[in-house]
Amino acid sequence: MSTATTDTVTKPGPGMRFTSAAANYIDERTSASGFVRELGRKIFPDHWSFMLGEVALYSFVAILLSGTFLTFFFDPSMTATHYQGSYVPLKGVEMSVAYASTLDISFDIRGGLLMRQVHHWAALLFVASIGLHMLRVFFTGAFRKPREINWVIGFVLFILAMAEGFTGYSLPDDLLSGNGLRIIDGMVKGMPVIGVWISYLLFGGEFPGHDIVPRLYVLHIMLLPAILIALIGVHMLLLIVNKHTQFAAPGRTNQNVVGSPILPVFAAKAGGFFFIVFGAIVLIASVFTINPIWNYGPYDPSPVSAGTQPDWYIGFADGALRLVPPHWEFVFLGYTWSMNILIPILVIMVFLVLVTFYPFIEAWITGDKREHHMAERPRNAPTRTAIGAAGVTFYGVMWAGASSDLMATHFMLTIEGVIVALQISLILGPIAAYIITKRVCLALQKKDREIALHGFETGRIVRLPGGEYIEVHEPLNEYDRWRLVAHETYRPLMIRPNERGRITVGQRVRAGLSRWFFEDRIEPVTRSELERAHHHE
Amino acid sequence: MAKISRKHRSTGRRSPLATVALLAIGLLTTGGAYALATTTATAESQAAAANEQLIEEGKKLFAANCASCHGLNLEGSKEGPALVGVGALAVDFQVGTGRMPMAFQGPQAARKAPQFTQDQIDAMAAYVASSGPGPALPDERFLEATGDAAKGAELFRINCAMCHNVAGAGGALTEGKWAPQLKGLDARYIYGAMVTGPQAMPVFNDLNISPEEKRDIITYLDYVSENPSVGGFDLGSLGPVSEGLFIWIFGLGGLVAITVWLTARSN
Ligand code: HEM
């Protein structure tokens, strides 16, 4: 880019000469200019929902910076020590070095508490923004070919982020995180036959042992961040290769991308936005406390606190465990089969696998092998949107399960009542969400069709000479109409015999699913319909 | 020789002066003792009378406000348990924290503004205490927040946190009952709760937790209430749930609002 500037500027100042010389120097040795030019011409669409991924990226940067600060002072050792720092209610109490060093970071190291709070708030924001970003991609169908791989990578990132968070909040070795580890230990031990072996391997002996914090530390600051960074790199690369999707509008087609190029417009905006995100995190971290580990005390296997919850992103798993009805364990072949643990784990696994492979599942059902670069409006894919709403409801109910006790105390309900209500919602909620969402989408499509053909209702009633009353409709302009008609729909697949003249089971399933997806549909407005409508006016 | 000496001895013994002296001493001691005895007796009977009056007053207050549930003679009814021998401390706790008189039958009598003055509470406490021995109000020195906060915190985590949450933020129990949050409570009610174990709360008698240890717990709870949260606003000390809600609603919500604004301006 600096070469371009020297061409147009007649008399380059000394600063300019230096930058161009430096750029030349680097380019001659790395040939980076080709890459920069490519990257610089990458177009970024102007829709707010495309910035959610950026929020995730920038909060990750905040995590990296604050996390590095924390590594300077955190000591991941479970050796026992007596606290001698400045927090009075823990003076002289026996605790692990890990907990003591976290207390020191909080009370005796300048800026330490702020950094801890930045790190933790940024972690919450990181996972939340990934989640919302994922929902955006899902509901606009941006995961369709050629972006299926990037969907899978993104979802793996989401799971890794949860793992990063869980290993992180187990590090301070306080009562709350120890309770969390205890639950993990219980889940592992709930696996028949191998559970206890795995638990001993994981904890280096009987829980809690002396190894778990150092082990989690290695995962937390080395292995997981390395994988995360590598995958984020691939994610970005694929983003550049595949380009962004965009919402339909005049001039936007499946073959182009309309928006600002990264250089210079978008880079400037993104740079500014980075500081906004970072600033928001620091503001929150300096005003609101998070994970006040000094309240919780050092880990000790005997006490358990009321209201023990994990961070929000692990909440759905905690909730799943809480929603299991009692008496699901039984003894068989000399082993205790803890179905109360195994079934929720299984349900969560199935849920995660379905989400991971959703793009492939949908592509198989539609039989669509084309590339898609237009973001769909959620209403124009009613079944997918309804499935998404059902999934969100399912996740949301499990998530609510994790705070069932707080709902009981804060809304003056009985905890048993809350649990039963959530158990029912876990089954019926997604079904209701599915039906309602699908109907709403179809109704909205119908309305769009109406407006595209006949324009807006103006509310102006006119009496015709013949005595008839009509409402005047205002026709749409071309731009707005494009938005309403530029989409397509699928028809259910027909079952056709294969080369051998047979109909396979796979085909039947596929046809059945396809019918489920596309049986109810509103046909998009066709050109001839539009023209006929125009003649009418 | 011997006779003489015997006579001499006997004369010494029967000295009239000695008799007088003996008599005087005897009289003085008995009289003094009598006088002493009579004065203490009046003081005692005065105190007894005062106490009688207090109990009487307490009985009246009780009959008017509590007997509908607890019975005119503390014998209890369908609406409330018998109170014979629950002790002055139970009454002080229940009425001082406004739990009694109970407003309505719910899963648990909730804390509310107290309905009686301390004098009236003392009267009712005396009345209930007169029905049988029970825990009395503790010595003042166990109510001062001068114990060992660190030891108190440890005791609290082991004995109380499973219901009241480690930070004393409270928590849910079964069947709509709950353990209340413990911020800013008067020391006597903390002590009273531990000794009398109201409703779903267990009793922590002096063998479980000694009075000195109770003072440590009081010291810790006092420290937590008195010292502001170091890291900023504590969002109700509810832990990860309030933190998660906060980041979704205000953190991510705020940033989404900013992105909408940024992209709206460019269009
Ligand atoms: C996506 C990435 C990451 C997430 C979600 C994450 C999350 C967390 C969380 C929730 C904690 C508990 C903090 C607390 O309240 O005490 C934590 C602690 C910690 N993290 Fe991370 N972290 C991430 C990456 C990193 C990286 C890259 C480093 C180092 C370069 C790091 C270093 C640390 C250290 C040293 C601690 C312990 C100190 C403490 O607990 O105060 N983290 N992390």
PDB file of N, CA and C in Angstrom, chain A residues 428-508:
ATOM      1  N   LEU A 428     -41.089 -30.436  26.210  1.00  0.00           N
ATOM      2  CA  LEU A 428     -42.131 -29.751  25.448  1.00  0.00           C
ATOM      3  C   LEU A 428     -41.653 -28.428  24.857  1.00  0.00           C
ATOM      4  N   GLY A 429     -40.723 -27.770  25.546  1.00  0.00           N
ATOM      5  CA  GLY A 429     -40.263 -26.453  25.100  1.00  0.00           C
ATOM      6  C   GLY A 429     -39.762 -26.466  23.668  1.00  0.00           C
ATOM      7  N   PRO A 430     -38.805 -27.364  23.344  1.00  0.00           N
ATOM      8  CA  PRO A 430     -38.301 -27.381  21.968  1.00  0.00           C
ATOM      9  C   PRO A 430     -39.402 -27.671  20.950  1.00  0.00           C
ATOM     10  N   ILE A 431     -40.351 -28.550  21.315  1.00  0.00           N
ATOM     11  CA  ILE A 431     -41.422 -28.861  20.361  1.00  0.00           C
ATOM     12  C   ILE A 431     -42.263 -27.614  20.107  1.00  0.00           C
ATOM     13  N   ALA A 432     -42.631 -26.954  21.203  1.00  0.00           N
ATOM     14  CA  ALA A 432     -43.433 -25.737  21.053  1.00  0.00           C
ATOM     15  C   ALA A 432     -42.662 -24.687  20.269  1.00  0.00           C
ATOM     16  N   ALA A 433     -41.383 -24.527  20.598  1.00  0.00           N
ATOM     17  CA  ALA A 433     -40.578 -23.519  19.900  1.00  0.00           C
ATOM     18  C   ALA A 433     -40.530 -23.840  18.416  1.00  0.00           C
ATOM     19  N   TYR A 434     -40.405 -25.129  18.090  1.00  0.00           N
ATOM     20  CA  TYR A 434     -40.329 -25.531  16.690  1.00  0.00           C
ATOM     21  C   TYR A 434     -41.608 -25.136  15.946  1.00  0.00           C
ATOM     22  N   ILE A 435     -42.735 -25.525  16.533  1.00  0.00           N
ATOM     23  CA  ILE A 435     -43.999 -25.269  15.836  1.00  0.00           C
ATOM     24  C   ILE A 435     -44.250 -23.777  15.686  1.00  0.00           C
ATOM     25  N   ILE A 436     -44.070 -23.061  16.794  1.00  0.00           N
ATOM     26  CA  ILE A 436     -44.368 -21.626  16.745  1.00  0.00           C
ATOM     27  C   ILE A 436     -43.450 -20.925  15.748  1.00  0.00           C
ATOM     28  N   THR A 437     -42.148 -21.231  15.816  1.00  0.00           N
ATOM     29  CA  THR A 437     -41.217 -20.542  14.928  1.00  0.00           C
ATOM     30  C   THR A 437     -41.540 -20.818  13.469  1.00  0.00           C
ATOM     31  N   LYS A 438     -41.845 -22.062  13.190  1.00  0.00           N
ATOM     32  CA  LYS A 438     -42.125 -22.386  11.788  1.00  0.00           C
ATOM     33  C   LYS A 438     -43.339 -21.613  11.289  1.00  0.00           C
ATOM     34  N   ARG A 439     -44.393 -21.577  12.131  1.00  0.00           N
ATOM     35  CA  ARG A 439     -45.608 -20.850  11.717  1.00  0.00           C
ATOM     36  C   ARG A 439     -45.315 -19.375  11.547  1.00  0.00           C
ATOM     37  N   VAL A 440     -44.544 -18.806  12.466  1.00  0.00           N
ATOM     38  CA  VAL A 440     -44.245 -17.370  12.370  1.00  0.00           C
ATOM     39  C   VAL A 440     -43.464 -17.094  11.104  1.00  0.00           C
ATOM     40  N   CYS A 441     -42.496 -17.958  10.786  1.00  0.00           N
ATOM     41  CA  CYS A 441     -41.692 -17.750   9.576  1.00  0.00           C
ATOM     42  C   CYS A 441     -42.581 -17.789   8.333  1.00  0.00           C
ATOM     43  N   LEU A 442     -43.468 -18.780   8.283  1.00  0.00           N
ATOM     44  CA  LEU A 442     -44.325 -18.887   7.099  1.00  0.00           C
ATOM     45  C   LEU A 442     -45.243 -17.673   6.990  1.00  0.00           C
ATOM     46  N   ALA A 443     -45.729 -17.221   8.133  1.00  0.00           N
ATOM     47  CA  ALA A 443     -46.614 -16.051   8.111  1.00  0.00           C
ATOM     48  C   ALA A 443     -45.852 -14.819   7.626  1.00  0.00           C
ATOM     49  N   LEU A 444     -44.609 -14.691   8.092  1.00  0.00           N
ATOM     50  CA  LEU A 444     -43.817 -13.534   7.663  1.00  0.00           C
ATOM     51  C   LEU A 444     -43.542 -13.611   6.162  1.00  0.00           C
ATOM     52  N   GLN A 445     -43.283 -14.830   5.683  1.00  0.00           N
ATOM     53  CA  GLN A 445     -43.051 -14.975   4.246  1.00  0.00           C
ATOM     54  C   GLN A 445     -44.286 -14.569   3.451  1.00  0.00           C
ATOM     55  N   LYS A 446     -45.437 -14.965   3.978  1.00  0.00           N
ATOM     56  CA  LYS A 446     -46.693 -14.629   3.309  1.00  0.00           C
ATOM     57  C   LYS A 446     -46.863 -13.123   3.245  1.00  0.00           C
ATOM     58  N   LYS A 447     -46.529 -12.482   4.335  1.00  0.00           N
ATOM     59  CA  LYS A 447     -46.656 -11.028   4.393  1.00  0.00           C
ATOM     60  C   LYS A 447     -45.703 -10.390   3.378  1.00  0.00           C
ATOM     61  N   ASP A 448     -44.461 -10.908   3.334  1.00  0.00           N
ATOM     62  CA  ASP A 448     -43.487 -10.373   2.377  1.00  0.00           C
ATOM     63  C   ASP A 448     -43.993 -10.495   0.949  1.00  0.00           C
ATOM     64  N   ARG A 449     -44.572 -11.646   0.676  1.00  0.00           N
ATOM     65  CA  ARG A 449     -45.073 -11.910  -0.666  1.00  0.00           C
ATOM     66  C   ARG A 449     -46.166 -10.914  -1.030  1.00  0.00           C
ATOM     67  N   GLU A 450     -47.023 -10.718  -0.066  1.00  0.00           N
ATOM     68  CA  GLU A 450     -48.127  -9.770  -0.238  1.00  0.00           C
ATOM     69  C   GLU A 450     -47.578  -8.378  -0.551  1.00  0.00           C
ATOM     70  N   ILE A 451     -46.594  -7.981   0.247  1.00  0.00           N
ATOM     71  CA  ILE A 451     -46.045  -6.629   0.078  1.00  0.00           C
ATOM     72  C   ILE A 451     -45.312  -6.523  -1.256  1.00  0.00           C
ATOM     73  N   ALA A 452     -44.564  -7.570  -1.619  1.00  0.00           N
ATOM     74  CA  ALA A 452     -43.824  -7.513  -2.883  1.00  0.00           C
ATOM     75  C   ALA A 452     -44.780  -7.363  -4.059  1.00  0.00           C
ATOM     76  N   LEU A 453     -45.912  -8.036  -3.979  1.00  0.00           N
ATOM     77  CA  LEU A 453     -46.839  -7.997  -5.111  1.00  0.00           C
ATOM     78  C   LEU A 453     -47.720  -6.758  -5.103  1.00  0.00           C
ATOM     79  N   HIS A 454     -48.168  -6.368  -3.919  1.00  0.00           N
ATOM     80  CA  HIS A 454     -49.201  -5.328  -3.895  1.00  0.00           C
ATOM     81  C   HIS A 454     -48.795  -4.072  -3.140  1.00  0.00           C
ATOM     82  N   GLY A 455     -47.563  -4.037  -2.613  1.00  0.00           N
ATOM     83  CA  GLY A 455     -47.121  -2.836  -1.915  1.00  0.00           C
ATOM     84  C   GLY A 455     -47.641  -2.766  -0.491  1.00  0.00           C
ATOM     85  N   PHE A 456     -47.273  -1.671   0.170  1.00  0.00           N
ATOM     86  CA  PHE A 456     -47.665  -1.474   1.564  1.00  0.00           C
ATOM     87  C   PHE A 456     -49.112  -1.053   1.690  1.00  0.00           C
ATOM     88  N   GLU A 457     -49.704  -1.438   2.800  1.00  0.00           N
ATOM     89  CA  GLU A 457     -51.004  -0.849   3.116  1.00  0.00           C
ATOM     90  C   GLU A 457     -50.741   0.554   3.628  1.00  0.00           C
ATOM     91  N   THR A 458     -51.475   1.529   3.120  1.00  0.00           N
ATOM     92  CA  THR A 458     -51.208   2.890   3.573  1.00  0.00           C
ATOM     93  C   THR A 458     -52.178   3.330   4.651  1.00  0.00           C
ATOM     94  N   GLY A 459     -53.263   2.598   4.827  1.00  0.00           N
ATOM     95  CA  GLY A 459     -54.249   3.023   5.808  1.00  0.00           C
ATOM     96  C   GLY A 459     -55.174   4.083   5.243  1.00  0.00           C
ATOM     97  N   ARG A 460     -54.964   4.443   3.960  1.00  0.00           N
ATOM     98  CA  ARG A 460     -55.806   5.473   3.336  1.00  0.00           C
ATOM     99  C   ARG A 460     -56.962   4.780   2.609  1.00  0.00           C
ATOM    100  N   ILE A 461     -58.201   5.085   3.029  1.00  0.00           N
ATOM    101  CA  ILE A 461     -59.372   4.452   2.419  1.00  0.00           C
ATOM    102  C   ILE A 461     -59.954   5.426   1.398  1.00  0.00           C
ATOM    103  N   VAL A 462     -60.186   4.903   0.208  1.00  0.00           N
ATOM    104  CA  VAL A 462     -60.702   5.781  -0.837  1.00  0.00           C
ATOM    105  C   VAL A 462     -62.027   5.210  -1.334  1.00  0.00           C
ATOM    106  N   ARG A 463     -62.946   6.135  -1.587  1.00  0.00           N
ATOM    107  CA  ARG A 463     -64.230   5.671  -2.131  1.00  0.00           C
ATOM    108  C   ARG A 463     -64.201   5.852  -3.638  1.00  0.00           C
ATOM    109  N   LEU A 464     -64.474   4.789  -4.338  1.00  0.00           N
ATOM    110  CA  LEU A 464     -64.457   4.856  -5.795  1.00  0.00           C
ATOM    111  C   LEU A 464     -65.786   5.427  -6.280  1.00  0.00           C
ATOM    112  N   PRO A 465     -65.782   5.953  -7.534  1.00  0.00           N
ATOM    113  CA  PRO A 465     -67.032   6.537  -8.048  1.00  0.00           C
ATOM    114  C   PRO A 465     -68.192   5.568  -7.967  1.00  0.00           C
ATOM    115  N   GLY A 466     -67.908   4.288  -8.107  1.00  0.00           N
ATOM    116  CA  GLY A 466     -68.999   3.325  -8.057  1.00  0.00           C
ATOM    117  C   GLY A 466     -69.521   3.086  -6.649  1.00  0.00           C
ATOM    118  N   GLY A 467     -68.914   3.725  -5.625  1.00  0.00           N
ATOM    119  CA  GLY A 467     -69.376   3.546  -4.251  1.00  0.00           C
ATOM    120  C   GLY A 467     -68.553   2.542  -3.491  1.00  0.00           C
ATOM    121  N   GLU A 468     -67.612   1.871  -4.188  1.00  0.00           N
ATOM    122  CA  GLU A 468     -66.819   0.840  -3.528  1.00  0.00           C
ATOM    123  C   GLU A 468     -65.688   1.502  -2.728  1.00  0.00           C
ATOM    124  N   TYR A 469     -65.392   0.946  -1.554  1.00  0.00           N
ATOM    125  CA  TYR A 469     -64.279   1.454  -0.748  1.00  0.00           C
ATOM    126  C   TYR A 469     -63.066   0.578  -0.965  1.00  0.00           C
ATOM    127  N   ILE A 470     -61.919   1.154  -1.184  1.00  0.00           N
ATOM    128  CA  ILE A 470     -60.692   0.341  -1.216  1.00  0.00           C
ATOM    129  C   ILE A 470     -59.608   1.027  -0.397  1.00  0.00           C
ATOM    130  N   GLU A 471     -58.640   0.228   0.022  1.00  0.00           N
ATOM    131  CA  GLU A 471     -57.490   0.811   0.715  1.00  0.00           C
ATOM    132  C   GLU A 471     -56.386   1.002  -0.304  1.00  0.00           C
ATOM    133  N   VAL A 472     -55.770   2.166  -0.307  1.00  0.00           N
ATOM    134  CA  VAL A 472     -54.712   2.433  -1.276  1.00  0.00           C
ATOM    135  C   VAL A 472     -53.444   1.710  -0.838  1.00  0.00           C
ATOM    136  N   HIS A 473     -52.828   0.996  -1.752  1.00  0.00           N
ATOM    137  CA  HIS A 473     -51.549   0.334  -1.477  1.00  0.00           C
ATOM    138  C   HIS A 473     -50.436   1.095  -2.152  1.00  0.00           C
ATOM    139  N   GLU A 474     -49.347   1.310  -1.383  1.00  0.00           N
ATOM    140  CA  GLU A 474     -48.191   2.046  -1.910  1.00  0.00           C
ATOM    141  C   GLU A 474     -47.220   1.019  -2.486  1.00  0.00           C
ATOM    142  N   PRO A 475     -46.911   1.078  -3.774  1.00  0.00           N
ATOM    143  CA  PRO A 475     -45.967   0.078  -4.293  1.00  0.00           C
ATOM    144  C   PRO A 475     -44.564   0.291  -3.725  1.00  0.00           C
ATOM    145  N   LEU A 476     -43.806  -0.794  -3.663  1.00  0.00           N
ATOM    146  CA  LEU A 476     -42.437  -0.721  -3.146  1.00  0.00           C
ATOM    147  C   LEU A 476     -41.526  -0.161  -4.213  1.00  0.00           C
ATOM    148  N   ASN A 477     -40.391   0.421  -3.786  1.00  0.00           N
ATOM    149  CA  ASN A 477     -39.405   0.762  -4.801  1.00  0.00           C
ATOM    150  C   ASN A 477     -38.590  -0.485  -5.131  1.00  0.00           C
ATOM    151  N   GLU A 478     -37.820  -0.423  -6.199  1.00  0.00           N
ATOM    152  CA  GLU A 478     -37.096  -1.583  -6.697  1.00  0.00           C
ATOM    153  C   GLU A 478     -36.180  -2.192  -5.642  1.00  0.00           C
ATOM    154  N   TYR A 479     -35.507  -1.306  -4.888  1.00  0.00           N
ATOM    155  CA  TYR A 479     -34.506  -1.771  -3.922  1.00  0.00           C
ATOM    156  C   TYR A 479     -35.150  -2.632  -2.850  1.00  0.00           C
ATOM    157  N   ASP A 480     -36.235  -2.099  -2.304  1.00  0.00           N
ATOM    158  CA  ASP A 480     -36.864  -2.838  -1.218  1.00  0.00           C
ATOM    159  C   ASP A 480     -37.487  -4.122  -1.733  1.00  0.00           C
ATOM    160  N   ARG A 481     -37.979  -4.058  -2.951  1.00  0.00           N
ATOM    161  CA  ARG A 481     -38.625  -5.249  -3.465  1.00  0.00           C
ATOM    162  C   ARG A 481     -37.602  -6.357  -3.664  1.00  0.00           C
ATOM    163  N   TRP A 482     -36.413  -6.001  -4.124  1.00  0.00           N
ATOM    164  CA  TRP A 482     -35.366  -6.990  -4.368  1.00  0.00           C
ATOM    165  C   TRP A 482     -35.120  -7.820  -3.110  1.00  0.00           C
ATOM    166  N   ARG A 483     -35.069  -7.104  -1.991  1.00  0.00           N
ATOM    167  CA  ARG A 483     -34.816  -7.776  -0.728  1.00  0.00           C
ATOM    168  C   ARG A 483     -35.871  -8.853  -0.445  1.00  0.00           C
ATOM    169  N   LEU A 484     -37.091  -8.589  -0.911  1.00  0.00           N
ATOM    170  CA  LEU A 484     -38.187  -9.511  -0.592  1.00  0.00           C
ATOM    171  C   LEU A 484     -38.314 -10.667  -1.576  1.00  0.00           C
ATOM    172  N   VAL A 485     -37.816 -10.484  -2.786  1.00  0.00           N
ATOM    173  CA  VAL A 485     -38.067 -11.537  -3.777  1.00  0.00           C
ATOM    174  C   VAL A 485     -36.818 -12.345  -4.112  1.00  0.00           C
ATOM    175  N   ALA A 486     -35.636 -11.866  -3.668  1.00  0.00           N
ATOM    176  CA  ALA A 486     -34.396 -12.524  -4.086  1.00  0.00           C
ATOM    177  C   ALA A 486     -34.087 -13.735  -3.231  1.00  0.00           C
ATOM    178  N   HIS A 487     -34.967 -14.666  -3.190  1.00  0.00           N
ATOM    179  CA  HIS A 487     -34.615 -15.899  -2.493  1.00  0.00           C
ATOM    180  C   HIS A 487     -35.306 -17.044  -3.193  1.00  0.00           C
ATOM    181  N   GLU A 488     -34.935 -18.229  -2.841  1.00  0.00           N
ATOM    182  CA  GLU A 488     -35.493 -19.390  -3.500  1.00  0.00           C
ATOM    183  C   GLU A 488     -35.939 -20.374  -2.436  1.00  0.00           C
ATOM    184  N   THR A 489     -36.674 -21.351  -2.849  1.00  0.00           N
ATOM    185  CA  THR A 489     -37.041 -22.374  -1.888  1.00  0.00           C
ATOM    186  C   THR A 489     -36.858 -23.735  -2.526  1.00  0.00           C
ATOM    187  N   TYR A 490     -36.860 -24.756  -1.707  1.00  0.00           N
ATOM    188  CA  TYR A 490     -36.683 -26.105  -2.218  1.00  0.00           C
ATOM    189  C   TYR A 490     -38.027 -26.799  -2.240  1.00  0.00           C
ATOM    190  N   ARG A 491     -38.107 -27.843  -3.065  1.00  0.00           N
ATOM    191  CA  ARG A 491     -39.284 -28.706  -3.023  1.00  0.00           C
ATOM    192  C   ARG A 491     -38.844 -30.022  -2.423  1.00  0.00           C
ATOM    193  N   PRO A 492     -39.783 -30.747  -1.848  1.00  0.00           N
ATOM    194  CA  PRO A 492     -39.403 -32.062  -1.317  1.00  0.00           C
ATOM    195  C   PRO A 492     -38.835 -32.937  -2.430  1.00  0.00           C
ATOM    196  N   LEU A 493     -37.811 -33.718  -2.070  1.00  0.00           N
ATOM    197  CA  LEU A 493     -37.201 -34.606  -3.052  1.00  0.00           C
ATOM    198  C   LEU A 493     -38.163 -35.741  -3.391  1.00  0.00           C
ATOM    199  N   MET A 494     -38.119 -36.138  -4.633  1.00  0.00           N
ATOM    200  CA  MET A 494     -38.914 -37.292  -5.044  1.00  0.00           C
ATOM    201  C   MET A 494     -38.101 -38.558  -4.816  1.00  0.00           C
ATOM    202  N   ILE A 495     -38.772 -39.639  -4.472  1.00  0.00           N
ATOM    203  CA  ILE A 495     -38.057 -40.901  -4.390  1.00  0.00           C
ATOM    204  C   ILE A 495     -37.928 -41.450  -5.797  1.00  0.00           C
ATOM    205  N   ARG A 496     -36.690 -41.682  -6.183  1.00  0.00           N
ATOM    206  CA  ARG A 496     -36.506 -42.275  -7.509  1.00  0.00           C
ATOM    207  C   ARG A 496     -35.710 -43.568  -7.368  1.00  0.00           C
ATOM    208  N   PRO A 497     -36.072 -44.592  -8.126  1.00  0.00           N
ATOM    209  CA  PRO A 497     -35.287 -45.831  -8.068  1.00  0.00           C
ATOM    210  C   PRO A 497     -33.873 -45.582  -8.567  1.00  0.00           C
ATOM    211  N   ASN A 498     -32.892 -46.289  -7.995  1.00  0.00           N
ATOM    212  CA  ASN A 498     -31.516 -46.118  -8.451  1.00  0.00           C
ATOM    213  C   ASN A 498     -31.260 -46.940  -9.709  1.00  0.00           C
ATOM    214  N   GLU A 499     -29.960 -46.997 -10.116  1.00  0.00           N
ATOM    215  CA  GLU A 499     -29.651 -47.650 -11.397  1.00  0.00           C
ATOM    216  C   GLU A 499     -30.185 -49.077 -11.425  1.00  0.00           C
ATOM    217  N   ARG A 500     -30.170 -49.703 -10.269  1.00  0.00           N
ATOM    218  CA  ARG A 500     -30.616 -51.099 -10.247  1.00  0.00           C
ATOM    219  C   ARG A 500     -32.141 -51.199 -10.133  1.00  0.00           C
ATOM    220  N   GLY A 501     -32.768 -50.042 -10.210  1.00  0.00           N
ATOM    221  CA  GLY A 501     -34.216 -50.060 -10.172  1.00  0.00           C
ATOM    222  C   GLY A 501     -34.782 -50.293  -8.787  1.00  0.00           C
ATOM    223  N   ARG A 502     -33.953 -50.026  -7.730  1.00  0.00           N
ATOM    224  CA  ARG A 502     -34.444 -50.260  -6.381  1.00  0.00           C
ATOM    225  C   ARG A 502     -34.517 -48.955  -5.606  1.00  0.00           C
ATOM    226  N   ILE A 503     -35.359 -48.942  -4.612  1.00  0.00           N
ATOM    227  CA  ILE A 503     -35.439 -47.781  -3.732  1.00  0.00           C
ATOM    228  C   ILE A 503     -34.810 -48.182  -2.414  1.00  0.00           C
ATOM    229  N   THR A 504     -33.712 -47.517  -2.040  1.00  0.00           N
ATOM    230  CA  THR A 504     -33.003 -47.910  -0.826  1.00  0.00           C
ATOM    231  C   THR A 504     -33.639 -47.272   0.401  1.00  0.00           C
ATOM    232  N   VAL A 505     -33.289 -47.840   1.552  1.00  0.00           N
ATOM    233  CA  VAL A 505     -33.804 -47.289   2.809  1.00  0.00           C
ATOM    234  C   VAL A 505     -33.301 -45.857   2.983  1.00  0.00           C
ATOM    235  N   GLY A 506     -32.020 -45.656   2.663  1.00  0.00           N
ATOM    236  CA  GLY A 506     -31.432 -44.317   2.767  1.00  0.00           C
ATOM    237  C   GLY A 506     -32.248 -43.303   1.995  1.00  0.00           C
ATOM    238  N   GLN A 507     -32.663 -43.696   0.819  1.00  0.00           N
ATOM    239  CA  GLN A 507     -33.441 -42.761  -0.002  1.00  0.00           C
ATOM    240  C   GLN A 507     -34.791 -42.439   0.618  1.00  0.00           C
ATOM    241  N   ARG A 508     -35.374 -43.484   1.179  1.00  0.00           N
ATOM    242  CA  ARG A 508     -36.670 -43.255   1.834  1.00  0.00           C
ATOM    243  C   ARG A 508     -36.527 -42.269   2.987  1.00  0.00           C
TER     244      ARG A 508
END
